[in-house]
Amino acid sequence: MKNFEGGCYCGAIRYRISSRPVWSAHCHCRSCQMALGAAFATWAKVAAEDFAVTKGTIRVIEKTPGISRGFCGDCGTTLTYAAEGKVDGQDWSADAWFAAATLDDPSIAEPKTHVFVSNQQSWIKLSDGLPTHQEF
């Protein structure tokens, strides 16, 4: 099994995933837009046991109850996303969600869809041919 690594912009936080991402998507929700200061976020996930922080400590903010966003306390890079409970019957605590672009090789987390396009910015034009979903 091959390991893949990633981390924040300044290098204070490093992590390792011990499997390829099992899913990746572009999220256009307003919460991601505000948290990242971008039109959308690209998230990937692996099984929770396949994600490990190898350097530093991820700081967490919980602005929305039940939603935790992890980031580097030094440079501010968004790193992780966690939600309590179930979404469409899936227990989110079984997965580790991370910002795909923070991988050393982001190409291993090729997005398969766009979600929350109901919040898509009008100046973003989607032409990649991926499926779109109004919500998750």
Short mmCIF file of C-alpha atoms in Angstrom, two decimals:
data_model
loop_
_atom_site.label_atom_id
_atom_site.label_comp_id
_atom_site.label_asym_id
_atom_site.label_seq_id
_atom_site.Cartn_x
_atom_site.Cartn_y
_atom_site.Cartn_z
CA MET A 1 0.00 0.00 0.00
CA LYS A 2 1.39 3.40 -0.98
CA ASN A 3 1.27 6.42 1.30
CA PHE A 4 0.57 9.94 0.06
CA GLU A 5 1.43 13.13 1.89
CA GLY A 6 0.26 16.68 2.11
CA GLY A 7 0.34 19.73 4.33
CA CYS A 8 -0.17 23.43 4.76
CA TYR A 9 1.44 26.33 2.90
CA CYS A 10 4.09 27.09 5.54
CA GLY A 11 4.96 23.45 6.32
CA ALA A 12 3.98 23.56 10.00
CA ILE A 13 1.34 20.85 9.43
CA ARG A 14 1.98 17.64 7.52
CA TYR A 15 -0.32 14.66 7.07
CA ARG A 16 -0.25 11.24 5.46
CA ILE A 17 -3.00 9.21 3.84
CA SER A 18 -2.43 5.49 3.48
CA SER A 19 -4.82 5.01 0.56
CA ARG A 20 -5.90 6.91 -2.51
CA PRO A 21 -8.95 9.12 -1.94
CA VAL A 22 -12.17 7.17 -2.40
CA TRP A 23 -14.10 10.28 -3.45
CA SER A 24 -13.49 13.92 -4.32
CA ALA A 25 -15.77 16.82 -5.25
CA HIS A 26 -15.91 20.56 -5.72
CA CYS A 27 -18.14 22.13 -3.06
CA HIS A 28 -19.79 25.46 -3.89
CA CYS A 29 -21.63 25.93 -0.56
CA ARG A 30 -21.52 29.39 0.98
CA SER A 31 -19.81 28.04 4.10
CA CYS A 32 -16.86 26.69 2.07
CA GLN A 33 -16.68 29.92 0.08
CA MET A 34 -16.41 31.98 3.26
CA ALA A 35 -14.00 29.60 5.04
CA LEU A 36 -11.60 29.39 2.10
CA GLY A 37 -12.08 32.82 0.58
CA ALA A 38 -12.65 31.12 -2.77
CA ALA A 39 -15.52 30.37 -5.14
CA PHE A 40 -15.45 26.69 -4.17
CA ALA A 41 -13.45 24.11 -2.24
CA THR A 42 -12.24 20.78 -3.54
CA TRP A 43 -12.55 18.08 -0.89
CA ALA A 44 -11.36 14.48 -0.91
CA LYS A 45 -11.96 11.69 1.55
CA VAL A 46 -10.35 8.52 2.82
CA ALA A 47 -11.36 6.17 5.63
CA ALA A 48 -10.70 7.88 8.97
CA GLU A 49 -8.07 5.28 9.90
CA ASP A 50 -6.16 6.09 6.68
CA PHE A 51 -5.52 9.75 7.66
CA ALA A 52 -2.81 10.77 10.14
CA VAL A 53 -1.21 14.08 11.06
CA THR A 54 2.54 13.53 11.03
CA LYS A 55 3.74 17.01 11.99
CA GLY A 56 2.18 19.82 13.98
CA THR A 57 -1.35 20.18 15.32
CA ILE A 58 -4.39 21.10 13.26
CA ARG A 59 -6.44 23.88 14.85
CA VAL A 60 -10.21 23.55 14.60
CA ILE A 61 -13.06 26.03 14.39
CA GLU A 62 -16.72 25.09 14.81
CA LYS A 63 -18.72 28.09 13.59
CA THR A 64 -21.69 25.95 12.56
CA PRO A 65 -22.73 23.45 15.26
CA GLY A 66 -21.60 19.96 14.30
CA ILE A 67 -19.23 21.17 11.55
CA SER A 68 -15.50 21.33 12.32
CA ARG A 69 -13.02 22.91 9.94
CA GLY A 70 -9.33 22.26 10.53
CA PHE A 71 -6.59 24.68 9.55
CA CYS A 72 -2.97 25.62 10.19
CA GLY A 73 -2.74 28.07 13.08
CA ASP A 74 0.39 29.63 11.55
CA CYS A 75 -0.46 30.23 7.87
CA GLY A 76 -4.24 29.68 7.90
CA THR A 77 -4.36 26.94 5.24
CA THR A 78 -7.65 25.06 5.33
CA LEU A 79 -6.88 21.37 5.79
CA THR A 80 -9.84 19.32 7.03
CA TYR A 81 -13.62 19.17 7.29
CA ALA A 82 -15.69 17.05 9.66
CA ALA A 83 -19.43 16.78 10.22
CA GLU A 84 -21.24 15.06 13.06
CA GLY A 85 -24.07 12.68 12.34
CA LYS A 86 -25.29 11.19 9.11
CA VAL A 87 -25.77 12.65 5.64
CA ASP A 88 -27.95 10.58 3.32
CA GLY A 89 -27.56 7.66 5.71
CA GLN A 90 -23.75 7.80 5.71
CA ASP A 91 -21.88 8.25 9.00
CA TRP A 92 -19.41 11.07 8.34
CA SER A 93 -17.21 10.14 11.31
CA ALA A 94 -16.08 7.05 9.37
CA ASP A 95 -14.28 9.28 6.87
CA ALA A 96 -11.50 11.85 6.96
CA TRP A 97 -12.19 14.80 4.63
CA PHE A 98 -9.30 17.01 3.58
CA ALA A 99 -8.64 19.82 1.11
CA ALA A 100 -7.47 18.03 -2.03
CA ALA A 101 -5.17 20.86 -3.11
CA THR A 102 -3.08 20.40 0.05
CA LEU A 103 -1.82 17.02 -1.16
CA ASP A 104 1.76 17.05 -2.43
CA ASP A 105 0.29 15.43 -5.56
CA PRO A 106 -3.30 16.71 -5.85
CA SER A 107 -3.79 14.78 -9.10
CA ILE A 108 -4.58 11.62 -7.09
CA ALA A 109 -7.83 13.26 -5.89
CA GLU A 110 -9.56 13.93 -9.19
CA PRO A 111 -13.02 15.39 -8.48
CA LYS A 112 -16.04 13.45 -9.71
CA THR A 113 -18.82 16.03 -9.22
CA HIS A 114 -19.85 19.54 -8.15
CA VAL A 115 -22.06 19.86 -5.05
CA PHE A 116 -24.11 22.75 -3.67
CA VAL A 117 -24.20 24.45 -7.06
CA SER A 118 -27.28 26.24 -5.71
CA ASN A 119 -24.66 28.57 -4.14
CA GLN A 120 -22.36 28.70 -7.16
CA GLN A 121 -21.06 32.18 -7.89
CA SER A 122 -22.52 33.64 -11.09
CA TRP A 123 -19.04 34.37 -12.45
CA ILE A 124 -18.02 30.69 -12.28
CA LYS A 125 -18.77 28.84 -15.52
CA LEU A 126 -18.63 25.06 -15.23
CA SER A 127 -17.43 23.45 -18.42
CA ASP A 128 -15.62 20.37 -17.11
CA GLY A 129 -18.51 18.01 -17.87
CA LEU A 130 -18.79 16.75 -14.30
CA PRO A 131 -22.25 16.08 -12.83
CA THR A 132 -23.74 18.87 -10.73
CA HIS A 133 -25.99 18.68 -7.67
CA GLN A 134 -28.03 21.54 -6.22
CA GLU A 135 -27.21 20.30 -2.71
CA PHE A 136 -24.94 17.49 -1.50
#
